[in-house]
Amino acid sequence: MNTTNTKKKTAVSNRTDNKDRPQSEMRPTIGIIDYGAGNVRSVSNALDALDARWRIVVDRDEAQDCSALILPGVGSFGYCMQQLRRRKLIAPLRSGIPLLGICLGMQVLFERSEESPGAKGLCLLAGAVEKLQARKVPHVGWNQVSMKRPWPSGYAYFVHSYCITGVNSAEGIHDAATALGTTRYGTCFRSAVTQSNVTGFQFHPEKSGSYGLALLRRWLTCLPRG
Amino acid sequence: MLAKRIIPCLDIKGNRVVKGTRFAQLRDAGDPGSLAASYAAQGADELALLDISATGENRGTSLAVVSSVASRAFIPLLAGGGVRTLDDIQALLRAGADKVAINTTAVLNPRLITQAAKRFGSQAVVVAIDARRANLDGQMPGATQRNIACRQAAWQVVIRAGSEPTQLDALWWARMVERLGAGEILLTSMDRDGTRLGYDIALTRTIARAVNIPVIASGGASGSASIIAVLREGRADAALAASIFHYDRALPRVKQELKNAGIRVRT
């Protein structure tokens, strides 16, 4: 990985995988996409806590032998897509392996966003990302997520200014093909989505305490072994 | 609607958690990683890590402490203390902080607030204001006789970990940091810090009503009643406390009592 930012003498480790940890059985390797803008450490910390095997993925080659990918997102929709394209990560993300998008990483699963007109998303899910309609934007803090059973509902930590609405009532959104969870902030939006191999969380499961870890664990247990 | 937050604060000095009274008389209160993990398990909504020795001893916040806490507590993390440059902020965010508090430097170099908000997003930029009740003598910029005439009290901003009073009026400064791009204000009453006399409700309400960004109230927590008061009458979005959580397992009880009082909290 690119280590130009590595500080000379900080005690902060810059690990790119956790292969050193004892492996009790063959577990899937989760690739955490790092396109340079986001803080991937909190995601890898959470995977460590769940005893999952992970590696940091900065380009296409490193995505090769991963059996699932996590796309954490920070920055803008357009910048994220530009970076993914530059690192030739679009193909691996669209390859059909299990994929979890977090925050902006969930938004780029869709086709386009009001945030970056003209920028094309990963188009894995149908729909567009809109500006959040609320008194205070960004939406920062703990808010309630109502999930479809058997996924648990609870409070999750959000930081975002754009969202995927769909229809304007909780019931209606639950009818939408991809809606897994909904949250109300000004308007009602899709806070979690899923469709075949693709899952997205608008909130940060890696920052949502035991509830967030429970959601990540659930996603991990659905992955194929090996 | 957002839940009100309870934020245990770890004052860090030399990689240990310490607790003092009115910014002095420090005592050892434990290992940051263990305390953080324990608070997260007890239902803390966020953790604040403030390196109180950083500015005074002219060194950066201990990244190792932030990193160790971030690997053990999976909740939002606010780090601060001795933050002077964009690089300091970036290093803390990379170490695992979600937000960075700027205090002394925000006063000395307000442009840093704007630059940081542009680069990392306003949600990552918290301006910490240490405020102390001041005489209504109109000596502070922004606190002219005319605009404090309708106020009951005024508070002055103090920097360098409470050691250097400025001539800034806290209300004027709070409005200013919002305009400059701060995403949140961490407001500490120096008069109440570590006293367990309750939060400074008047100070908190004055600031919280004047800005549209969340205000974290700090200084003086004494129990559930004081937290309920500062979230209700003080209009704070979050309550930060250290001493009441350090020495006993009070956090789950406090959250339950808030919930019983009808305050929306994460459970």
Coordinates of C-alpha atoms in Angstrom, one line a residue:
Chain A
M1 CA 0.0 0.0 0.0
N2 CA 1.0 3.6 -0.4
T3 CA 3.0 4.5 2.7
T4 CA 4.0 8.0 1.9
N5 CA 1.8 9.3 4.7
T6 CA 3.3 7.0 7.3
K7 CA 4.6 9.1 10.1
K8 CA 8.2 8.3 11.1
K9 CA 7.8 7.5 14.7
T10 CA 4.1 7.4 15.6
A11 CA 3.0 4.3 17.5
V12 CA 0.1 4.0 15.1
S13 CA 0.4 0.9 13.1
N14 CA -0.3 0.9 9.4
R15 CA -1.4 -2.7 8.9
T16 CA -2.7 -3.7 5.5
D17 CA -4.1 -7.1 6.6
N18 CA -4.5 -9.2 9.7
K19 CA -3.1 -12.5 8.4
D20 CA -0.9 -12.6 11.5
R21 CA -3.9 -13.4 13.7
P22 CA -4.5 -17.1 14.5
Q23 CA -6.8 -18.7 11.9
S24 CA -9.0 -21.4 13.4
E25 CA -10.6 -22.4 10.1
M26 CA -10.7 -21.2 6.6
R27 CA -12.5 -18.0 6.5
P28 CA -13.3 -15.7 3.7
T29 CA -10.9 -12.7 3.2
I30 CA -12.7 -9.4 3.2
G31 CA -11.2 -6.7 1.0
I32 CA -11.6 -3.2 2.5
I33 CA -11.4 -0.8 -0.4
D34 CA -9.1 2.2 0.4
Y35 CA -9.2 4.8 -2.4
G36 CA -7.3 7.4 -0.3
A37 CA -10.1 9.5 1.1
G38 CA -11.6 7.5 3.9
N39 CA -10.6 6.2 7.2
V40 CA -10.5 2.5 6.7
R41 CA -9.1 1.8 10.1
S42 CA -12.4 1.9 12.0
V43 CA -13.7 -0.7 9.6
S44 CA -10.7 -3.0 10.0
N45 CA -10.9 -2.5 13.8
A46 CA -14.5 -3.7 13.8
L47 CA -13.6 -6.7 11.6
D48 CA -10.8 -7.5 14.1
A49 CA -13.4 -7.4 16.9
L50 CA -15.5 -9.9 14.9
D51 CA -12.5 -12.1 14.3
A52 CA -12.9 -11.7 10.5
R53 CA -10.0 -11.9 8.1
W54 CA -9.4 -8.7 6.1
R55 CA -7.0 -6.9 3.9
I56 CA -6.7 -3.4 2.6
V57 CA -7.4 -3.2 -1.2
V58 CA -6.1 -0.2 -3.1
D59 CA -6.3 -1.5 -6.6
R60 CA -7.6 -4.2 -8.9
D61 CA -4.8 -6.7 -8.2
E62 CA -5.3 -6.7 -4.5
A63 CA -9.0 -7.3 -5.0
Q64 CA -8.3 -10.6 -6.9
D65 CA -8.4 -13.2 -4.2
C66 CA -10.9 -11.5 -1.9
S67 CA -14.2 -13.4 -1.4
A68 CA -16.1 -10.2 -0.4
L69 CA -15.5 -6.5 -0.5
I70 CA -16.4 -3.6 1.8
L71 CA -16.5 -0.1 0.3
P72 CA -16.4 2.5 3.0
G73 CA -17.0 5.9 1.6
V74 CA -15.8 9.4 2.5
G75 CA -15.7 12.5 0.3
S76 CA -18.1 13.2 -2.6
F77 CA -19.9 10.9 -5.0
G78 CA -18.0 12.1 -8.0
Y79 CA -14.6 12.0 -6.3
C80 CA -15.2 8.4 -5.0
M81 CA -16.2 7.1 -8.5
Q82 CA -13.3 8.9 -10.1
Q83 CA -10.9 7.3 -7.7
L84 CA -12.4 3.8 -8.1
R85 CA -12.1 4.2 -11.9
R86 CA -8.5 5.3 -11.6
R87 CA -7.6 2.3 -9.4
K88 CA -9.5 0.0 -11.8
L89 CA -11.8 -1.1 -9.0
I90 CA -15.1 -0.8 -10.9
A91 CA -14.8 -4.3 -12.4
P92 CA -14.1 -6.1 -9.1
L93 CA -16.9 -4.2 -7.4
R94 CA -19.3 -5.2 -10.2
S95 CA -18.0 -8.8 -10.4
G96 CA -20.9 -10.3 -8.4
I97 CA -18.9 -11.1 -5.2
P98 CA -20.6 -10.1 -1.9
L99 CA -20.2 -6.3 -1.5
L100 CA -21.0 -4.1 1.4
G101 CA -21.2 -0.3 0.9
I102 CA -21.0 1.9 3.9
C103 CA -22.2 5.6 3.9
L104 CA -21.1 7.1 0.6
G105 CA -20.1 3.5 -0.3
M106 CA -23.8 2.7 -0.2
Q107 CA -24.7 5.7 -2.3
V108 CA -22.3 4.8 -5.1
L109 CA -24.1 1.5 -5.5
F110 CA -26.8 3.5 -7.2
E111 CA -26.9 5.2 -10.6
R112 CA -26.3 8.8 -9.9
S113 CA -26.4 11.5 -7.2
E114 CA -27.5 15.1 -6.8
E115 CA -24.2 15.7 -5.2
S116 CA -22.2 15.2 -8.4
P117 CA -24.4 15.8 -11.4
G118 CA -23.1 13.9 -14.4
A119 CA -21.1 11.4 -12.4
K120 CA -22.1 7.8 -13.0
G121 CA -22.4 5.4 -10.0
L122 CA -21.7 1.7 -9.9
C123 CA -25.3 1.1 -11.1
L124 CA -25.7 -2.1 -9.1
L125 CA -29.0 -0.8 -7.7
A126 CA -31.6 1.2 -9.5
G127 CA -32.3 4.7 -8.3
A128 CA -30.7 8.1 -7.6
V129 CA -29.2 9.7 -4.5
E130 CA -30.9 13.0 -3.4
K131 CA -30.1 15.8 -1.1
L132 CA -31.4 15.2 2.4
Q133 CA -34.5 17.3 3.1
A134 CA -34.2 18.3 6.8
R135 CA -33.8 21.4 8.9
K136 CA -30.2 20.5 9.9
V137 CA -27.9 19.0 7.3
P138 CA -25.6 17.0 7.6
H139 CA -27.5 14.5 9.6
V140 CA -24.9 13.7 12.3
G141 CA -25.7 11.5 15.3
W142 CA -27.6 8.5 16.6
N143 CA -30.9 7.7 14.9
Q144 CA -33.3 4.8 14.8
V145 CA -33.1 2.2 12.0
S146 CA -36.1 0.0 11.4
M147 CA -34.9 -3.1 9.7
K148 CA -36.9 -5.8 8.0
R149 CA -36.9 -9.0 10.0
P150 CA -34.9 -11.1 10.8
W151 CA -32.4 -8.2 10.8
P152 CA -32.5 -6.4 14.2
S153 CA -33.6 -2.8 14.6
G154 CA -31.8 -0.3 16.7
Y155 CA -29.9 3.0 17.0
A156 CA -27.1 3.6 14.5
Y157 CA -24.6 6.4 14.0
F158 CA -25.1 8.6 10.9
V159 CA -23.0 11.2 9.1
H160 CA -24.4 12.2 5.7
S161 CA -26.0 15.0 3.6
Y162 CA -27.5 12.9 0.8
C163 CA -29.8 9.9 0.9
I164 CA -31.8 7.4 -1.1
T165 CA -35.5 8.1 -0.5
G166 CA -37.7 6.1 -2.8
V167 CA -41.1 6.8 -1.6
N168 CA -42.2 9.0 1.2
S169 CA -43.6 6.7 3.8
A170 CA -41.9 4.0 5.9
E171 CA -44.4 1.4 4.6
G172 CA -43.8 2.5 1.0
I173 CA -40.1 2.2 1.3
H174 CA -40.3 -1.2 2.8
D175 CA -42.2 -2.2 -0.4
A176 CA -39.3 -0.9 -2.5
A177 CA -37.3 -3.9 -3.9
T178 CA -34.0 -3.0 -2.2
A179 CA -35.1 -1.5 1.1
L180 CA -33.8 -3.4 4.1
G181 CA -34.0 -0.6 6.7
T182 CA -35.5 2.9 7.0
T183 CA -34.8 5.9 9.1
R184 CA -36.7 9.2 9.6
Y185 CA -34.8 12.5 9.6
G186 CA -36.8 15.3 8.1
T187 CA -37.9 12.7 5.5
C188 CA -38.0 9.0 5.5
F189 CA -35.1 7.4 3.7
R190 CA -33.5 4.0 3.0
S191 CA -30.9 3.6 5.7
A192 CA -30.1 0.0 4.6
V193 CA -30.5 -1.7 1.2
T194 CA -29.9 -5.2 -0.1
Q195 CA -30.3 -7.0 -3.4
S196 CA -28.7 -10.4 -4.2
N197 CA -25.0 -10.0 -3.4
V198 CA -25.1 -6.3 -2.7
T199 CA -25.8 -4.7 0.7
G200 CA -25.5 -1.1 1.8
F201 CA -25.7 0.8 5.1
Q202 CA -26.1 4.5 5.1
F203 CA -25.0 4.7 8.7
H204 CA -21.6 3.6 10.1
P205 CA -21.9 0.1 11.5
E206 CA -18.3 0.3 12.6
K207 CA -19.2 3.2 14.8
S208 CA -22.6 2.1 16.0
G209 CA -21.5 0.1 19.1
S210 CA -22.8 -3.4 19.7
Y211 CA -25.8 -2.8 17.3
G212 CA -23.4 -2.0 14.5
L213 CA -21.2 -5.0 15.2
A214 CA -24.3 -7.2 15.3
L215 CA -25.2 -6.0 11.8
L216 CA -21.7 -6.6 10.5
R217 CA -21.6 -10.1 12.1
R218 CA -24.9 -10.9 10.4
W219 CA -23.5 -9.8 7.0
L220 CA -20.3 -11.8 7.6
T221 CA -22.2 -15.0 8.5
C222 CA -24.0 -14.8 5.1
L223 CA -20.8 -15.0 3.2
P224 CA -19.6 -18.2 1.5
R225 CA -16.8 -20.0 3.3
G226 CA -13.3 -20.4 2.0
Chain B
M1 CA -35.0 12.6 15.3
L2 CA -31.6 12.4 16.9
A3 CA -31.0 10.9 20.3
K4 CA -29.4 13.1 23.0
R5 CA -25.8 11.9 23.6
I6 CA -23.9 11.1 26.8
I7 CA -20.2 11.5 26.3
P8 CA -17.7 10.3 28.9
C9 CA -14.6 12.3 28.7
L10 CA -11.1 10.9 29.2
D11 CA -8.6 13.7 30.1
I12 CA -5.3 12.3 28.9
K13 CA -1.9 13.2 30.4
G14 CA 1.1 11.1 29.6
N15 CA -0.9 8.3 28.1
R16 CA -3.0 8.0 31.3
V17 CA -6.5 9.2 32.1
V18 CA -6.5 11.9 34.8
K19 CA -9.1 13.9 36.5
G20 CA -8.8 17.4 38.1
T21 CA -10.8 20.2 39.6
R22 CA -11.1 23.6 37.9
F23 CA -8.4 22.5 35.4
A24 CA -5.9 21.6 38.2
Q25 CA -5.2 19.0 41.0
L26 CA -4.8 16.1 38.7
R27 CA -5.3 12.5 39.8
D28 CA -4.7 9.2 38.0
A29 CA -7.9 7.6 36.8
G30 CA -6.8 4.7 34.6
D31 CA -5.8 3.3 31.3
P32 CA -7.5 5.0 28.3
G33 CA -8.1 1.8 26.3
S34 CA -9.7 -0.1 29.2
L35 CA -11.8 2.8 30.3
A36 CA -13.0 3.4 26.7
A37 CA -14.0 -0.2 26.2
S38 CA -15.8 -0.2 29.5
Y39 CA -17.7 3.0 28.7
A40 CA -18.7 1.7 25.2
A41 CA -20.0 -1.5 26.8
Q42 CA -22.0 0.6 29.3
G43 CA -23.8 2.5 26.6
A44 CA -21.6 5.7 26.0
D45 CA -22.8 7.4 22.8
E46 CA -19.4 8.9 22.0
L47 CA -16.1 9.3 23.7
A48 CA -14.0 12.4 24.1
L49 CA -10.2 12.1 24.4
L50 CA -8.7 15.4 25.5
D51 CA -4.9 15.5 25.8
I52 CA -4.8 18.2 28.5
S53 CA -1.0 18.3 28.6
A54 CA -0.6 18.8 24.8
T55 CA -0.7 22.6 24.4
G56 CA 1.2 23.4 27.6
E57 CA 4.0 21.0 26.9
N58 CA 4.1 22.0 23.2
R59 CA 3.6 18.6 21.7
G60 CA 0.9 16.9 19.7
T61 CA -1.9 14.7 21.0
S62 CA -0.8 11.2 21.6
L63 CA -1.8 9.3 18.5
A64 CA -1.1 6.0 20.2
V65 CA -3.9 6.7 22.8
V66 CA -6.4 7.6 20.1
S67 CA -5.4 4.5 18.1
S68 CA -5.7 2.2 21.1
V69 CA -9.1 3.6 22.0
A70 CA -10.4 3.3 18.4
S71 CA -9.4 -0.3 18.3
R72 CA -11.5 -1.1 21.4
A73 CA -14.5 1.2 21.4
F74 CA -16.7 1.1 18.3
I75 CA -18.5 4.4 18.8
P76 CA -17.7 7.9 17.6
L77 CA -14.5 9.4 19.0
L78 CA -13.7 13.0 19.5
A79 CA -10.0 13.8 20.0
G80 CA -8.4 17.1 21.0
G81 CA -5.6 18.8 22.8
G82 CA -2.7 20.7 21.3
V83 CA -4.2 20.6 17.8
R84 CA -2.5 23.4 15.8
T85 CA -2.4 22.4 12.1
L86 CA -4.3 20.6 9.4
D87 CA -1.7 17.9 9.6
D88 CA -2.5 17.4 13.3
I89 CA -6.1 17.0 12.5
Q90 CA -5.4 14.6 9.7
A91 CA -3.1 12.5 11.9
L92 CA -5.9 12.2 14.6
L93 CA -8.5 11.3 12.0
R94 CA -6.2 8.7 10.6
A95 CA -5.5 7.3 14.0
G96 CA -9.2 6.6 14.4
A97 CA -10.8 9.8 15.6
D98 CA -14.1 10.9 13.9
K99 CA -14.0 14.5 15.1
V100 CA -11.2 16.7 16.3
A101 CA -11.6 19.5 18.9
I102 CA -9.7 22.7 18.3
N103 CA -9.5 25.1 21.2
T104 CA -6.5 27.5 21.6
T105 CA -5.5 27.5 18.0
A106 CA -9.1 28.3 16.9
V107 CA -8.7 31.5 18.8
L108 CA -5.2 32.3 17.7
N109 CA -5.8 31.2 14.1
P110 CA -9.5 31.1 13.2
R111 CA -8.8 30.3 9.6
L112 CA -7.9 26.8 10.7
I113 CA -11.6 26.2 11.4
T114 CA -12.6 27.0 7.8
Q115 CA -9.7 25.2 6.3
A116 CA -10.4 22.1 8.3
A117 CA -14.1 22.1 7.6
K118 CA -13.4 22.4 3.8
R119 CA -10.9 19.6 3.9
F120 CA -12.4 17.1 6.3
G121 CA -16.1 18.2 6.4
S122 CA -17.7 20.3 9.2
Q123 CA -18.8 17.1 11.0
A124 CA -15.2 16.5 11.8
V125 CA -14.5 20.0 13.2
V126 CA -15.5 20.7 16.8
V127 CA -14.5 24.0 18.4
A128 CA -13.9 23.6 22.1
I129 CA -14.7 26.8 24.1
D130 CA -13.6 27.1 27.7
A131 CA -15.7 29.8 29.2
R132 CA -15.6 31.6 32.5
R133 CA -18.1 34.0 34.0
A134 CA -16.9 37.5 33.5
N135 CA -17.7 41.0 34.9
L136 CA -20.2 42.9 32.7
D137 CA -17.7 45.6 32.1
G138 CA -18.0 45.7 28.4
Q139 CA -14.3 45.1 27.9
M140 CA -14.7 42.1 25.6
P141 CA -15.0 42.5 21.8
G142 CA -18.6 41.7 20.8
A143 CA -19.7 42.2 24.4
T144 CA -20.3 45.9 24.2
Q145 CA -22.5 47.6 26.7
R146 CA -25.3 47.7 24.2
N147 CA -25.5 44.0 23.4
I148 CA -24.9 42.7 26.9
A149 CA -27.4 45.1 28.4
C150 CA -30.2 42.5 27.7
R151 CA -28.2 39.6 29.1
Q152 CA -28.0 38.5 32.7
A153 CA -24.4 37.4 32.4
A154 CA -21.4 37.2 30.2
W155 CA -18.7 34.7 29.8
Q156 CA -15.1 35.1 28.6
V157 CA -13.2 32.7 26.6
V158 CA -10.1 31.2 28.2
I159 CA -7.3 29.4 26.2
R160 CA -4.2 27.3 26.9
A161 CA -6.0 24.7 29.1
G162 CA -7.6 27.4 31.2
S163 CA -4.5 29.4 31.9
E164 CA -4.8 32.4 29.6
P165 CA -7.9 34.6 29.7
T166 CA -8.8 36.3 26.4
Q167 CA -10.9 39.3 25.8
L168 CA -13.4 37.3 23.7
D169 CA -17.0 37.1 24.7
A170 CA -18.1 33.4 24.6
L171 CA -21.4 34.1 22.9
W172 CA -19.8 36.2 20.2
W173 CA -17.1 33.6 19.7
A174 CA -19.7 30.7 19.5
R175 CA -21.6 32.5 16.7
M176 CA -18.3 33.2 15.0
V177 CA -17.0 29.6 15.0
E178 CA -20.3 28.5 13.5
R179 CA -19.9 31.0 10.7
L180 CA -16.3 29.8 10.2
G181 CA -17.5 26.3 9.6
A182 CA -17.4 24.4 12.9
G183 CA -19.8 21.5 13.0
E184 CA -20.2 21.4 16.7
I185 CA -19.3 23.2 19.9
L186 CA -17.8 21.6 23.0
L187 CA -18.7 24.2 25.7
T188 CA -16.9 23.8 29.0
S189 CA -17.7 25.9 32.1
M190 CA -14.5 26.6 33.9
D191 CA -16.4 27.7 36.9
R192 CA -18.0 24.3 37.2
D193 CA -15.3 22.0 35.9
G194 CA -14.8 19.0 38.3
T195 CA -16.9 20.6 41.0
R196 CA -20.0 18.4 40.7
L197 CA -22.2 21.5 41.2
G198 CA -24.2 20.8 38.1
Y199 CA -23.7 22.3 34.6
D200 CA -23.7 26.0 34.0
I201 CA -27.3 26.1 32.6
A202 CA -27.3 29.8 31.8
L203 CA -24.1 29.6 29.9
T204 CA -25.2 26.5 28.0
R205 CA -28.6 27.9 27.1
T206 CA -27.2 31.2 26.0
I207 CA -24.8 29.5 23.6
A208 CA -27.2 26.7 22.4
R209 CA -29.9 29.2 21.6
A210 CA -27.6 31.4 19.6
V211 CA -26.2 28.8 17.2
N212 CA -27.6 26.1 14.9
I213 CA -24.9 23.6 15.4
P214 CA -25.0 21.0 18.2
V215 CA -23.6 22.1 21.6
I216 CA -22.0 19.6 24.0
A217 CA -22.2 20.8 27.5
S218 CA -19.3 20.2 29.8
G219 CA -18.2 21.0 33.3
G220 CA -19.9 20.3 36.6
A221 CA -21.9 17.1 36.0
S222 CA -23.1 15.7 39.3
G223 CA -25.7 13.0 38.4
S224 CA -28.8 12.3 36.3
A225 CA -30.6 15.4 37.5
S226 CA -27.8 17.8 36.3
I227 CA -27.7 16.0 32.9
I228 CA -31.5 16.2 32.5
A229 CA -31.3 19.9 33.4
V230 CA -28.6 20.8 30.9
L231 CA -30.3 18.8 28.1
R232 CA -33.7 20.3 28.8
E233 CA -33.3 23.8 30.2
G234 CA -29.7 24.2 28.9
R235 CA -30.9 23.0 25.4
A236 CA -27.7 21.0 24.9
D237 CA -27.6 18.3 22.4
A238 CA -25.1 16.2 24.4
A239 CA -23.7 16.1 27.9
L240 CA -20.1 15.4 28.6
A241 CA -18.9 14.2 31.9
A242 CA -15.8 12.6 33.4
S243 CA -15.7 12.4 37.2
I244 CA -19.2 11.0 37.7
F245 CA -18.4 8.1 35.4
H246 CA -14.8 7.3 36.3
Y247 CA -15.1 5.9 39.7
D248 CA -18.4 4.0 39.6
R249 CA -20.5 2.3 37.0
A250 CA -23.0 5.2 36.8
L251 CA -23.5 5.3 33.0
P252 CA -26.2 2.7 32.5
R253 CA -28.2 4.1 35.4
V254 CA -27.9 7.7 34.1
K255 CA -29.2 6.7 30.7
Q256 CA -32.1 4.8 32.2
E257 CA -33.0 7.8 34.3
L258 CA -32.8 10.1 31.3
K259 CA -35.1 7.7 29.4
N260 CA -37.5 7.6 32.4
A261 CA -37.5 11.4 32.3
G262 CA -38.8 11.3 28.7
I263 CA -35.5 12.3 27.1
R264 CA -34.8 10.5 23.8
V265 CA -31.6 8.5 24.4
R266 CA -30.1 5.5 22.6
T267 CA -30.8 2.3 24.5

